[in-house]
XYZ file of C-alpha atoms in Angstrom:
702
model
C 113.909 -114.709 -165.836
C 112.149 -117.030 -168.302
C 110.801 -120.345 -167.029
C 112.760 -123.558 -167.456
C 110.756 -124.441 -170.579
C 111.362 -120.980 -172.044
C 115.048 -121.239 -171.195
C 115.305 -124.541 -173.070
C 113.485 -123.058 -176.053
C 115.800 -120.057 -176.121
C 118.810 -122.355 -175.851
C 117.541 -124.390 -178.799
C 116.940 -121.170 -180.734
C 120.490 -120.011 -179.985
C 121.946 -123.317 -181.151
C 119.835 -123.148 -184.314
C 121.047 -119.612 -185.104
C 124.709 -120.559 -184.619
C 124.329 -123.743 -186.692
C 122.623 -121.820 -189.494
C 125.355 -119.170 -189.545
C 128.076 -121.845 -189.489
C 126.476 -123.837 -192.324
C 125.401 -120.916 -194.506
C 128.538 -118.767 -194.135
C 130.701 -120.903 -196.477
C 127.906 -120.869 -199.062
C 127.927 -117.064 -199.113
C 131.657 -116.876 -199.775
C 132.773 -116.463 -203.393
C 134.809 -119.255 -204.983
C 138.574 -118.888 -204.610
C 141.617 -120.494 -206.210
C 144.955 -121.225 -204.461
C 148.245 -119.483 -205.228
C 150.390 -122.330 -206.554
C 154.195 -122.310 -206.332
C 155.543 -125.046 -208.640
C 159.017 -123.498 -208.719
C 161.038 -120.841 -206.897
C 159.407 -117.838 -205.223
C 160.658 -114.271 -205.771
C 159.308 -111.406 -203.631
C 160.172 -107.900 -204.876
C 159.443 -104.777 -202.820
C 158.888 -101.397 -204.483
C 158.107 -99.129 -201.498
C 155.283 -96.564 -201.919
C 153.858 -98.325 -205.023
C 150.119 -97.725 -205.508
C 147.828 -98.755 -208.330
C 147.333 -95.087 -209.141
C 151.052 -95.041 -210.094
C 150.786 -97.902 -212.603
C 150.237 -97.168 -216.276
C 151.783 -98.086 -219.607
C 153.787 -94.865 -219.887
C 155.345 -94.498 -216.423
C 155.668 -98.152 -215.377
C 155.518 -100.357 -218.486
C 156.924 -103.419 -216.705
C 154.384 -103.240 -213.891
C 151.585 -102.551 -216.348
C 152.521 -105.647 -218.336
C 152.883 -107.829 -215.232
C 149.474 -106.774 -213.898
C 147.698 -108.030 -217.010
C 146.630 -111.582 -216.257
C 147.984 -111.535 -212.687
C 146.289 -111.801 -209.308
C 146.242 -108.251 -207.942
C 145.133 -106.330 -204.886
C 145.957 -103.747 -202.258
C 148.114 -104.509 -199.236
C 147.962 -102.941 -195.762
C 151.576 -102.376 -194.695
C 151.102 -100.893 -191.212
C 153.464 -102.406 -188.639
C 153.593 -100.813 -185.153
C 154.518 -97.154 -185.613
C 152.065 -94.662 -187.078
C 153.931 -94.724 -190.396
C 155.149 -97.910 -192.103
C 158.878 -97.978 -192.878
C 160.655 -100.614 -194.945
C 162.855 -101.935 -192.146
C 159.915 -102.630 -189.823
C 157.805 -104.115 -192.618
C 160.573 -106.541 -193.614
C 160.962 -107.461 -189.926
C 157.197 -108.052 -189.823
C 157.514 -110.388 -192.806
C 160.333 -112.244 -191.036
C 158.554 -112.662 -187.696
C 154.995 -113.154 -188.947
C 153.683 -110.494 -186.554
C 153.641 -106.705 -186.732
C 156.821 -105.389 -185.126
C 158.976 -102.270 -184.968
C 162.659 -102.230 -185.905
C 164.127 -99.189 -184.112
C 161.211 -97.276 -185.582
C 158.832 -94.760 -183.990
C 157.991 -92.769 -187.119
C 154.726 -90.886 -186.486
C 151.734 -90.709 -188.765
C 152.161 -88.198 -191.571
C 150.326 -84.891 -191.031
C 147.379 -84.050 -193.261
C 149.503 -81.276 -194.753
C 153.241 -80.941 -194.456
C 156.290 -83.148 -194.929
C 156.474 -86.798 -193.902
C 158.858 -87.552 -191.029
C 161.770 -89.515 -192.558
C 162.067 -93.210 -191.786
C 165.203 -94.428 -189.986
C 167.940 -95.831 -192.251
C 167.601 -99.516 -193.085
C 170.317 -101.503 -191.254
C 172.708 -103.326 -193.566
C 174.173 -106.757 -192.852
C 177.906 -107.359 -192.651
C 179.231 -109.923 -195.190
C 180.906 -112.886 -193.502
C 181.990 -114.912 -196.519
C 183.223 -112.471 -199.147
C 182.019 -109.278 -200.770
C 178.348 -108.311 -200.647
C 178.440 -107.868 -204.424
C 179.168 -111.590 -204.836
C 176.180 -112.858 -202.860
C 177.818 -114.609 -199.912
C 176.525 -115.108 -196.360
C 176.074 -112.112 -194.061
C 175.150 -111.241 -190.501
C 173.340 -108.448 -188.607
C 175.408 -107.393 -185.542
C 172.345 -105.890 -183.768
C 170.144 -108.923 -184.300
C 170.245 -110.093 -180.662
C 169.023 -106.699 -179.410
C 166.242 -106.519 -182.005
C 165.149 -110.028 -181.172
C 165.010 -109.329 -177.426
C 162.983 -106.148 -177.955
C 160.453 -107.922 -180.159
C 160.059 -110.807 -177.742
C 159.259 -108.231 -175.040
C 156.344 -106.729 -177.018
C 152.769 -107.121 -175.684
C 152.371 -109.735 -178.447
C 155.822 -111.388 -178.557
C 157.338 -111.832 -182.007
C 160.422 -113.811 -183.006
C 162.593 -112.061 -185.575
C 164.026 -114.712 -187.897
C 161.217 -117.218 -187.323
C 160.495 -117.437 -191.048
C 164.129 -118.072 -191.956
C 164.592 -120.630 -189.195
C 161.496 -122.663 -190.010
C 162.303 -122.792 -193.710
C 165.899 -123.754 -192.900
C 164.601 -126.635 -190.774
C 162.748 -127.884 -193.862
C 165.728 -127.622 -196.169
C 164.934 -124.285 -197.845
C 166.980 -121.104 -197.741
C 166.185 -117.466 -198.512
C 168.534 -115.339 -200.605
C 168.373 -111.563 -200.241
C 169.218 -108.704 -202.592
C 169.067 -105.300 -200.912
C 169.384 -104.334 -197.249
C 165.658 -104.517 -196.485
C 165.350 -107.930 -198.080
C 168.148 -109.177 -195.836
C 166.056 -108.308 -192.766
C 163.231 -110.426 -194.166
C 165.614 -113.314 -194.872
C 167.420 -113.250 -191.517
C 167.511 -116.414 -189.405
C 167.218 -116.638 -185.621
C 171.007 -116.417 -185.179
C 171.178 -113.152 -187.148
C 172.649 -114.657 -190.314
C 171.477 -114.437 -193.921
C 172.137 -117.414 -196.187
C 173.046 -115.328 -199.250
C 173.164 -111.537 -199.516
C 173.775 -109.140 -202.399
C 173.736 -105.389 -201.882
C 172.521 -104.553 -205.413
C 168.883 -105.647 -206.012
C 169.311 -105.415 -209.787
C 171.912 -108.191 -209.640
C 169.833 -110.575 -207.521
C 170.786 -114.228 -207.951
C 167.390 -115.867 -208.425
C 168.738 -119.442 -208.514
C 170.802 -119.481 -205.317
C 167.860 -120.443 -203.055
C 164.274 -121.615 -203.565
C 163.131 -118.245 -202.177
C 164.582 -114.837 -203.043
C 163.717 -111.496 -201.458
C 164.571 -108.351 -203.451
C 164.234 -104.830 -202.019
C 164.442 -101.598 -203.996
C 164.480 -98.137 -202.431
C 161.346 -97.020 -204.266
C 159.278 -97.615 -207.393
C 162.028 -98.733 -209.811
C 160.331 -100.090 -212.922
C 163.631 -100.462 -214.810
C 165.174 -102.409 -211.935
C 162.111 -104.626 -211.757
C 162.451 -105.294 -215.495
C 166.008 -106.556 -214.961
C 164.812 -108.941 -212.253
C 161.890 -110.153 -214.382
C 164.188 -110.834 -217.336
C 166.128 -113.368 -215.214
C 163.140 -115.128 -213.646
C 163.113 -118.912 -214.001
C 160.212 -120.025 -216.182
C 158.420 -121.814 -213.339
C 158.958 -119.018 -210.798
C 156.177 -117.337 -208.829
C 156.674 -113.561 -208.665
C 155.286 -111.298 -205.945
C 155.608 -107.519 -206.372
C 154.511 -105.439 -203.404
C 154.347 -101.743 -202.536
C 155.625 -102.924 -199.160
C 155.847 -99.662 -197.137
C 154.959 -95.960 -196.984
C 158.556 -94.722 -196.459
C 158.746 -91.153 -197.819
C 155.059 -91.015 -198.879
C 151.903 -90.475 -196.760
C 150.185 -93.589 -195.421
C 148.044 -95.505 -197.907
C 147.161 -98.969 -199.102
C 149.917 -100.201 -201.418
C 149.751 -102.306 -204.572
C 150.515 -106.026 -204.670
C 150.467 -108.568 -207.499
C 151.238 -112.274 -207.774
C 152.069 -113.848 -211.116
C 153.238 -117.310 -212.082
C 152.314 -120.609 -213.704
C 148.937 -121.850 -212.547
C 147.952 -118.607 -210.800
C 144.559 -117.432 -212.077
C 143.809 -113.859 -213.021
C 141.708 -112.006 -210.474
C 141.791 -110.256 -207.116
C 143.799 -111.373 -204.107
C 142.245 -111.964 -200.714
C 142.916 -114.036 -197.591
C 141.187 -115.362 -194.495
C 142.753 -112.525 -192.498
C 141.173 -109.800 -194.643
C 138.043 -111.429 -196.141
C 137.896 -108.393 -198.417
C 138.193 -108.747 -202.205
C 141.494 -107.275 -203.332
C 143.040 -106.780 -199.880
C 145.970 -108.431 -198.065
C 148.209 -107.547 -195.134
C 151.989 -107.932 -194.908
C 151.826 -111.037 -192.723
C 149.771 -112.788 -195.415
C 152.963 -112.796 -197.491
C 154.695 -114.579 -194.604
C 151.993 -117.237 -194.783
C 152.445 -117.438 -198.564
C 156.162 -118.149 -198.162
C 155.595 -120.802 -195.504
C 152.872 -122.504 -197.545
C 155.760 -124.092 -199.480
C 156.302 -126.205 -196.357
C 153.319 -128.142 -195.018
C 154.354 -129.008 -191.466
C 154.414 -125.597 -189.772
C 152.510 -124.842 -186.516
C 149.016 -123.450 -186.996
C 149.524 -120.358 -184.833
C 153.039 -119.391 -185.947
C 151.931 -116.338 -187.911
C 149.356 -113.571 -187.823
C 148.596 -113.762 -191.553
C 146.797 -116.310 -193.691
C 147.667 -117.759 -197.109
C 146.497 -115.508 -199.967
C 144.004 -116.921 -202.444
C 142.556 -115.573 -205.685
C 139.015 -114.545 -206.533
C 138.999 -115.433 -210.258
C 138.087 -112.580 -212.568
C 139.673 -109.706 -214.423
C 142.821 -107.798 -213.476
C 142.432 -105.229 -216.229
C 142.425 -101.458 -216.051
C 138.901 -101.325 -214.623
C 139.773 -103.521 -211.637
C 142.991 -101.594 -211.048
C 140.986 -98.364 -211.017
C 138.653 -99.895 -208.419
C 141.636 -100.817 -206.238
C 143.078 -97.324 -206.658
C 139.663 -95.897 -205.747
C 139.534 -97.955 -202.543
C 142.961 -96.667 -201.511
C 141.972 -93.098 -202.370
C 138.711 -93.403 -200.404
C 140.500 -94.653 -197.283
C 143.069 -91.855 -197.544
C 140.404 -89.150 -197.784
C 138.094 -90.453 -195.081
C 140.927 -90.965 -192.588
C 142.130 -87.380 -192.890
C 138.539 -86.160 -192.577
C 137.766 -88.131 -189.381
C 139.098 -85.615 -186.857
C 137.819 -82.358 -188.420
C 134.471 -83.915 -189.347
C 133.675 -85.346 -185.931
C 135.089 -82.369 -184.037
C 132.782 -80.121 -186.048
C 129.920 -82.614 -185.705
C 130.153 -82.813 -181.903
C 130.760 -79.104 -181.257
C 128.077 -77.858 -183.642
C 125.573 -80.423 -182.348
C 126.199 -79.435 -178.735
C 126.024 -75.726 -179.519
C 122.750 -76.022 -181.447
C 121.117 -78.246 -178.827
C 122.186 -75.931 -175.975
C 120.778 -72.886 -177.789
C 117.513 -74.701 -178.479
C 117.236 -75.829 -174.841
C 117.705 -72.231 -173.699
C 114.886 -71.141 -176.010
C 112.736 -73.988 -174.691
C 113.252 -72.756 -171.144
C 111.972 -69.358 -172.219
C 108.986 -70.919 -173.994
C 108.178 -73.055 -170.959
C 108.021 -69.947 -168.779
C 105.533 -68.540 -171.293
C 103.382 -71.662 -171.044
C 104.288 -73.225 -174.398
C 104.728 -77.023 -174.564
C 107.791 -78.672 -176.066
C 105.686 -80.476 -178.663
C 104.039 -77.339 -180.062
C 106.799 -74.727 -179.806
C 109.113 -73.887 -182.700
C 112.097 -74.628 -180.467
C 110.675 -78.073 -179.711
C 110.333 -78.824 -183.400
C 113.895 -77.607 -183.975
C 115.129 -79.843 -181.151
C 113.415 -82.888 -182.677
C 114.933 -82.245 -186.093
C 118.401 -81.521 -184.692
C 118.559 -84.512 -182.347
C 117.240 -86.860 -185.061
C 119.884 -85.595 -187.482
C 122.663 -85.898 -184.894
C 121.616 -89.486 -184.080
C 121.460 -90.367 -187.791
C 125.042 -89.287 -188.523
C 126.844 -92.429 -187.219
C 124.937 -94.904 -189.406
C 125.092 -92.431 -192.310
C 128.894 -92.636 -192.243
C 128.502 -96.348 -193.013
C 125.776 -96.014 -195.642
C 127.936 -93.504 -197.497
C 130.006 -96.484 -198.681
C 127.157 -97.263 -201.094
C 127.918 -94.014 -202.957
C 131.149 -93.729 -205.056
C 131.992 -90.322 -203.605
C 135.750 -90.914 -204.079
C 135.242 -90.542 -207.824
C 134.312 -86.885 -207.423
C 136.814 -84.250 -208.530
C 136.776 -83.117 -204.874
C 136.315 -86.353 -202.906
C 136.341 -84.634 -199.499
C 133.344 -82.571 -200.558
C 131.727 -85.676 -202.035
C 132.113 -87.576 -198.765
C 130.773 -84.720 -196.644
C 127.742 -84.102 -198.859
C 126.988 -87.838 -199.067
C 126.985 -88.160 -195.260
C 124.709 -85.122 -194.947
C 122.355 -86.508 -197.610
C 121.982 -89.864 -195.838
C 121.522 -88.016 -192.540
C 118.704 -85.917 -193.997
C 116.964 -88.995 -195.435
C 117.115 -90.994 -192.197
C 116.090 -88.072 -189.979
C 113.125 -87.336 -192.260
C 111.969 -90.964 -192.249
C 112.385 -91.134 -188.464
C 110.244 -88.039 -187.888
C 107.669 -88.659 -190.650
C 107.310 -92.447 -190.572
C 104.250 -94.324 -189.265
C 105.886 -94.564 -185.825
C 105.896 -90.763 -185.360
C 102.786 -90.954 -183.163
C 104.658 -93.029 -180.589
C 106.755 -91.120 -178.094
C 109.800 -93.332 -178.638
C 109.035 -94.129 -182.279
C 111.616 -91.901 -184.042
C 114.360 -92.840 -181.570
C 113.489 -96.524 -181.834
C 113.627 -96.338 -185.633
C 117.096 -94.756 -185.616
C 118.429 -97.166 -182.966
C 117.109 -100.204 -184.838
C 118.294 -98.872 -188.210
C 121.815 -98.385 -186.871
C 122.006 -101.939 -185.522
C 120.338 -103.551 -188.552
C 122.459 -101.723 -191.154
C 125.702 -102.791 -189.477
C 124.472 -106.368 -188.969
C 123.281 -106.765 -192.572
C 126.583 -105.348 -193.811
C 128.453 -108.036 -191.866
C 126.278 -110.755 -193.394
C 126.989 -109.353 -196.875
C 130.761 -109.201 -196.384
C 131.480 -106.060 -194.364
C 132.195 -103.693 -197.271
C 130.656 -100.726 -195.430
C 132.841 -101.421 -192.377
C 135.893 -100.911 -194.559
C 134.762 -97.748 -196.347
C 133.686 -95.524 -193.455
C 135.178 -92.944 -191.115
C 133.856 -94.932 -188.130
C 134.961 -98.310 -189.465
C 138.050 -100.495 -189.468
C 140.869 -98.118 -190.558
C 143.009 -100.858 -192.207
C 145.713 -98.431 -193.328
C 146.476 -97.527 -189.713
C 146.601 -100.955 -188.112
C 142.896 -101.643 -187.722
C 141.478 -105.058 -188.459
C 140.526 -105.846 -192.047
C 137.268 -107.717 -191.464
C 134.441 -108.157 -189.020
C 133.230 -105.572 -186.540
C 135.596 -102.955 -185.134
C 135.178 -101.482 -181.666
C 133.338 -98.393 -182.920
C 131.024 -100.512 -185.054
C 130.450 -102.810 -182.081
C 129.551 -99.868 -179.832
C 126.985 -98.601 -182.340
C 125.522 -102.071 -182.994
C 125.291 -102.998 -179.316
C 123.907 -99.631 -178.202
C 121.350 -99.536 -181.011
C 120.224 -103.136 -180.486
C 119.890 -102.810 -176.698
C 117.985 -99.529 -176.897
C 115.712 -100.832 -179.661
C 115.004 -104.006 -177.660
C 114.101 -102.034 -174.530
C 111.812 -99.640 -176.456
C 110.161 -102.491 -178.363
C 109.333 -104.533 -175.253
C 108.619 -101.755 -172.749
C 104.828 -101.909 -172.810
C 104.886 -105.693 -173.221
C 106.904 -105.958 -169.992
C 103.997 -104.388 -168.079
C 101.457 -106.870 -169.480
C 103.539 -110.039 -169.810
C 107.036 -109.759 -168.261
C 108.019 -113.329 -169.144
C 107.167 -112.846 -172.809
C 109.067 -109.553 -172.892
C 112.129 -111.301 -171.484
C 111.873 -113.977 -174.188
C 111.673 -111.357 -176.953
C 114.719 -109.558 -175.540
C 116.615 -112.840 -175.292
C 115.776 -113.699 -178.921
C 117.018 -110.294 -180.124
C 120.118 -110.778 -178.000
C 120.847 -114.227 -179.444
C 120.746 -112.926 -183.014
C 122.880 -109.892 -182.113
C 125.466 -112.024 -180.304
C 125.631 -114.471 -183.224
C 126.202 -111.675 -185.742
C 128.777 -109.979 -183.535
C 130.701 -112.975 -182.231
C 130.629 -115.638 -184.956
C 133.947 -115.978 -186.786
C 132.230 -115.690 -190.181
C 130.573 -112.351 -189.361
C 131.635 -109.888 -186.642
C 134.436 -112.052 -185.230
C 134.304 -110.077 -181.963
C 135.199 -112.187 -178.919
C 135.113 -109.387 -176.351
C 131.983 -107.991 -177.955
C 130.002 -111.192 -177.508
C 130.950 -111.223 -173.816
C 129.704 -107.660 -173.386
C 126.480 -108.277 -175.320
C 125.534 -111.272 -173.176
C 125.941 -109.103 -170.076
C 123.840 -106.308 -171.581
C 121.004 -108.450 -172.935
C 121.113 -110.762 -169.918
C 120.606 -107.849 -167.534
C 117.852 -106.360 -169.718
C 115.981 -109.679 -169.899
C 116.379 -110.220 -166.146
C 114.861 -106.843 -165.274
C 112.144 -107.038 -167.955
C 110.970 -110.314 -166.414
C 110.298 -108.471 -163.153
C 113.070 -110.193 -161.188
C 115.403 -108.420 -158.808
C 119.132 -108.353 -159.454
C 120.595 -111.133 -157.284
C 123.937 -112.877 -157.100
C 122.278 -115.931 -158.617
C 121.168 -113.934 -161.649
C 124.554 -112.256 -162.008
C 126.289 -115.643 -161.801
C 123.995 -117.074 -164.471
C 124.727 -114.148 -166.808
C 128.470 -114.541 -166.189
C 128.278 -118.259 -166.992
C 126.267 -117.619 -170.173
C 128.808 -115.005 -171.209
C 131.745 -117.363 -170.709
C 129.991 -120.273 -172.448
C 129.083 -118.069 -175.421
C 132.666 -116.898 -175.878
C 133.919 -120.487 -175.533
C 131.451 -121.784 -178.143
C 132.423 -119.050 -180.617
C 136.137 -119.720 -180.109
C 135.697 -123.502 -180.366
C 133.787 -123.250 -183.650
C 136.625 -121.164 -185.054
C 139.352 -123.439 -183.684
C 137.777 -126.496 -185.337
C 138.294 -124.987 -188.792
C 141.413 -125.678 -190.911
C 144.403 -123.926 -189.366
C 144.927 -121.332 -192.101
C 141.259 -120.329 -192.075
C 141.078 -119.510 -188.372
C 140.678 -116.014 -187.039
C 142.456 -114.651 -183.966
C 139.757 -116.111 -181.683
C 140.413 -119.693 -182.783
C 144.165 -119.156 -182.671
C 143.864 -117.835 -179.121
C 141.966 -120.906 -177.920
C 144.357 -123.267 -179.723
C 147.337 -121.539 -178.100
C 145.638 -121.582 -174.694
C 144.975 -125.327 -174.934
C 148.534 -125.944 -176.086
C 150.358 -123.726 -173.569
C 147.830 -122.853 -170.868
C 149.160 -119.278 -171.002
C 146.662 -116.407 -170.815
C 149.267 -113.750 -170.112
C 149.874 -112.689 -173.726
C 146.234 -111.823 -174.408
C 145.750 -110.142 -171.025
C 148.960 -108.145 -171.411
C 148.045 -107.104 -174.955
C 144.570 -105.942 -173.892
C 145.871 -103.973 -170.899
C 148.821 -102.430 -172.738
C 146.813 -101.435 -175.810
C 143.985 -99.957 -173.757
C 146.440 -98.014 -171.600
C 148.311 -96.776 -174.674
C 145.046 -95.624 -176.252
C 143.877 -93.982 -173.021
C 147.092 -91.997 -172.676
C 147.637 -91.242 -176.372
C 145.810 -87.911 -176.012
C 144.397 -86.027 -173.056
C 140.804 -86.259 -174.308
C 140.845 -90.065 -173.997
C 141.441 -89.779 -170.257
C 137.822 -88.690 -169.994
C 136.548 -92.144 -171.022
C 136.569 -93.618 -167.473
C 134.892 -90.412 -166.276
C 132.262 -90.827 -168.993
C 131.571 -94.385 -167.822
C 131.244 -93.249 -164.197
C 128.818 -90.463 -165.136
C 126.742 -92.844 -167.264
C 126.645 -95.404 -164.448
C 125.628 -92.672 -161.979
C 122.761 -91.577 -164.255
C 121.594 -95.183 -164.536
C 121.785 -96.018 -160.831
C 120.601 -92.699 -159.320
C 117.170 -91.898 -160.804
C 116.676 -88.760 -158.703
C 120.103 -87.258 -159.408
C 120.504 -84.369 -161.839
C 121.963 -86.807 -164.393
C 119.362 -89.517 -163.842
C 116.247 -87.319 -163.615
C 115.749 -86.941 -167.410
C 115.641 -90.730 -167.778
C 113.245 -91.029 -164.846
C 110.856 -88.463 -166.342
C 110.960 -90.214 -169.706
C 110.431 -93.635 -168.165
C 107.036 -92.534 -166.930
C 105.913 -92.672 -170.549
C 108.544 -95.078 -171.970
C 108.782 -98.256 -169.860
C 112.144 -100.029 -169.545
C 114.041 -96.962 -170.833
C 116.264 -96.515 -167.798
C 116.816 -100.260 -167.479
C 117.750 -100.338 -171.157
C 120.175 -97.474 -170.562
C 121.685 -99.375 -167.629
C 122.125 -102.449 -169.847
C 123.879 -100.294 -172.451
C 126.262 -98.841 -169.857
C 126.985 -102.343 -168.525
C 127.761 -103.474 -172.083
C 130.119 -100.494 -172.537
C 131.973 -101.293 -169.310
C 132.469 -104.985 -170.129
C 133.450 -104.124 -173.702
C 135.914 -101.512 -172.466
C 137.569 -104.048 -170.153
C 137.629 -107.081 -172.465
C 138.317 -105.610 -175.911
C 141.712 -104.808 -177.293
C 141.636 -100.995 -177.670
C 138.212 -100.920 -176.008
C 138.721 -97.271 -175.049
C 136.786 -96.240 -178.152
C 133.608 -98.120 -177.170
C 132.012 -95.734 -174.605
C 132.490 -92.525 -176.659
C 131.196 -94.215 -179.827
C 128.106 -95.465 -178.022
C 127.542 -92.061 -176.455
C 127.292 -90.215 -179.774
C 124.324 -92.442 -180.627
C 122.547 -92.759 -177.270
C 122.697 -89.134 -176.042
C 120.952 -87.589 -179.079
C 118.364 -90.388 -178.999
C 117.548 -89.562 -175.365
C 117.247 -85.882 -176.336
C 114.995 -86.893 -179.244
C 112.702 -88.838 -176.919
C 112.567 -85.833 -174.612
C 111.605 -83.574 -177.511
C 108.965 -86.016 -178.777
C 107.355 -86.808 -175.435
C 104.856 -84.637 -173.574
C 105.265 -84.669 -169.809
C 101.956 -85.533 -168.162
C 101.683 -86.507 -164.480
C 103.386 -89.837 -163.766
C 101.254 -92.944 -164.140
C 103.779 -95.480 -162.868
C 106.752 -95.255 -160.506
C 110.185 -95.638 -162.126
C 111.512 -99.187 -162.356
C 114.410 -99.974 -160.045
C 117.574 -100.779 -161.987
């Protein structure tokens, strides 16, 4: 490990990096304006509405409202694979994603959509539903109990109760709207069954739910709006249509024209359903900071004209296409890659028997090209977001060709660049490029994370900002491998200096991954400290002792605590989930919700399909290869390490990072497979690039 003086210097460097990120992050954000509500608030749902559906001919009312409004897309996913109106209204009511008697599966790529369950209707308790009297849901107690028993407990009726406590009621027109307006006792203050006849003056807040895109019905509501009213129109749910981002607009006095965003999405023109919950509660100032999952929408001032609407429609179209291409693309990618590499290895065996070396044989050249291309695919799926492929007449073809083009460029640069004379040069270039591209994207706002097959998947319940688990796996694996390759020879000459270089790379990587303004990955920062800590420990020439392990564990915990504290100290409606978690922990002392959510979500992901059950096996095999240098799995690394110092130790650090990430991340099941599709072809590439002379040094003990 570094000396005491070096440790203090690295600590100061880490503090400097975190301070710089904290200070500079607000300066990089674009200016936003608040969504003011000087009068009543009216929220109208038009399920399945997309910006591609809005034009002057088909939807004249919507087209007119969009001009001069704040507009965006909205992610409506609740719990089930497909978003249905009942569950989305319940999500709005509780402030967290919930399911209301709904297990509707994701729509198939081709074929009919599974119908949503009927929306429950309240029973009037003070007159006819047509007259707008009070009503009650008989099944409310059961729904409430089921939602409180979720891995992340949610309280149906929380929105209605908290507003009632502050002297404001919610009127509802339409069955779905009544679910959103329900209070904790199952009652609705005022309910009308016909959304076209909504009484917009009965309460300060009115929810209106139509059964679909009803432009004429919306026109009738708009005609009766009070002059100082704030109007929200939202696509709300997928219902009978395939999953997609839906349209949302906010219009009213004092609301600037532009694109909507929020602290929960950090993406221009993107909200989630629970952000609307936060918008409603922003009328009341004294609500708890961690009551809701969403954050108050704000506006990025600018245009909301046809060009911006086309951009929003293009984003939705891009996410639709890339999601449906994920499974066939990566199935083909993995199977074809394996088949080609196996065939080439068989030819290499034949050539070796004939006395040909791997560097000079045609099969060796083919193996170098193939493995470089396979390793370049993951980062290419991110870089493809720089190309507007969704504007092609055949966007699926555009996406595929764009990925292949980026792959060809990166593989060519890797094999032809100035590092090609170094045995690990091409692999080091691809590992570093993968980590740097994802890190730079986070600094610039994370647009590529959103627009990639290996990214966030916001339509299907993924996060809307920061670094997802797949992106984390690629960033961590690339950074750790690049650090080990970069410092391998240095570790033989000056182990202490090598450890300092590794620690510096680790500090920057952890800051980018874990800081709330960038990756916002709590579990990821824990895993990275373990990976880089182990790599630095072994590069310094020290043995693995309980003292070293304890120090790494303490650094990991302190890092996560610092990241969470920085987030918690921000204003309550700017915090991410990390700051909310720490605030809740300090307030209640209860860790069970987070632990239960992590365990339940990981188990659900592991058992969702039989292939996922191989993830623990994959981790065991990787750990065996790292710890048993003379085994059939570990021998390739041992042979390579004779020419590439620190390689097997770097691989061990990567596996350790995968294991910690798998255990500490919500849905961490995806981390080991995602890291594998980068690391395995890079190891093959190093094998193809490296001659195999007699060993000069014994393998380093991991």
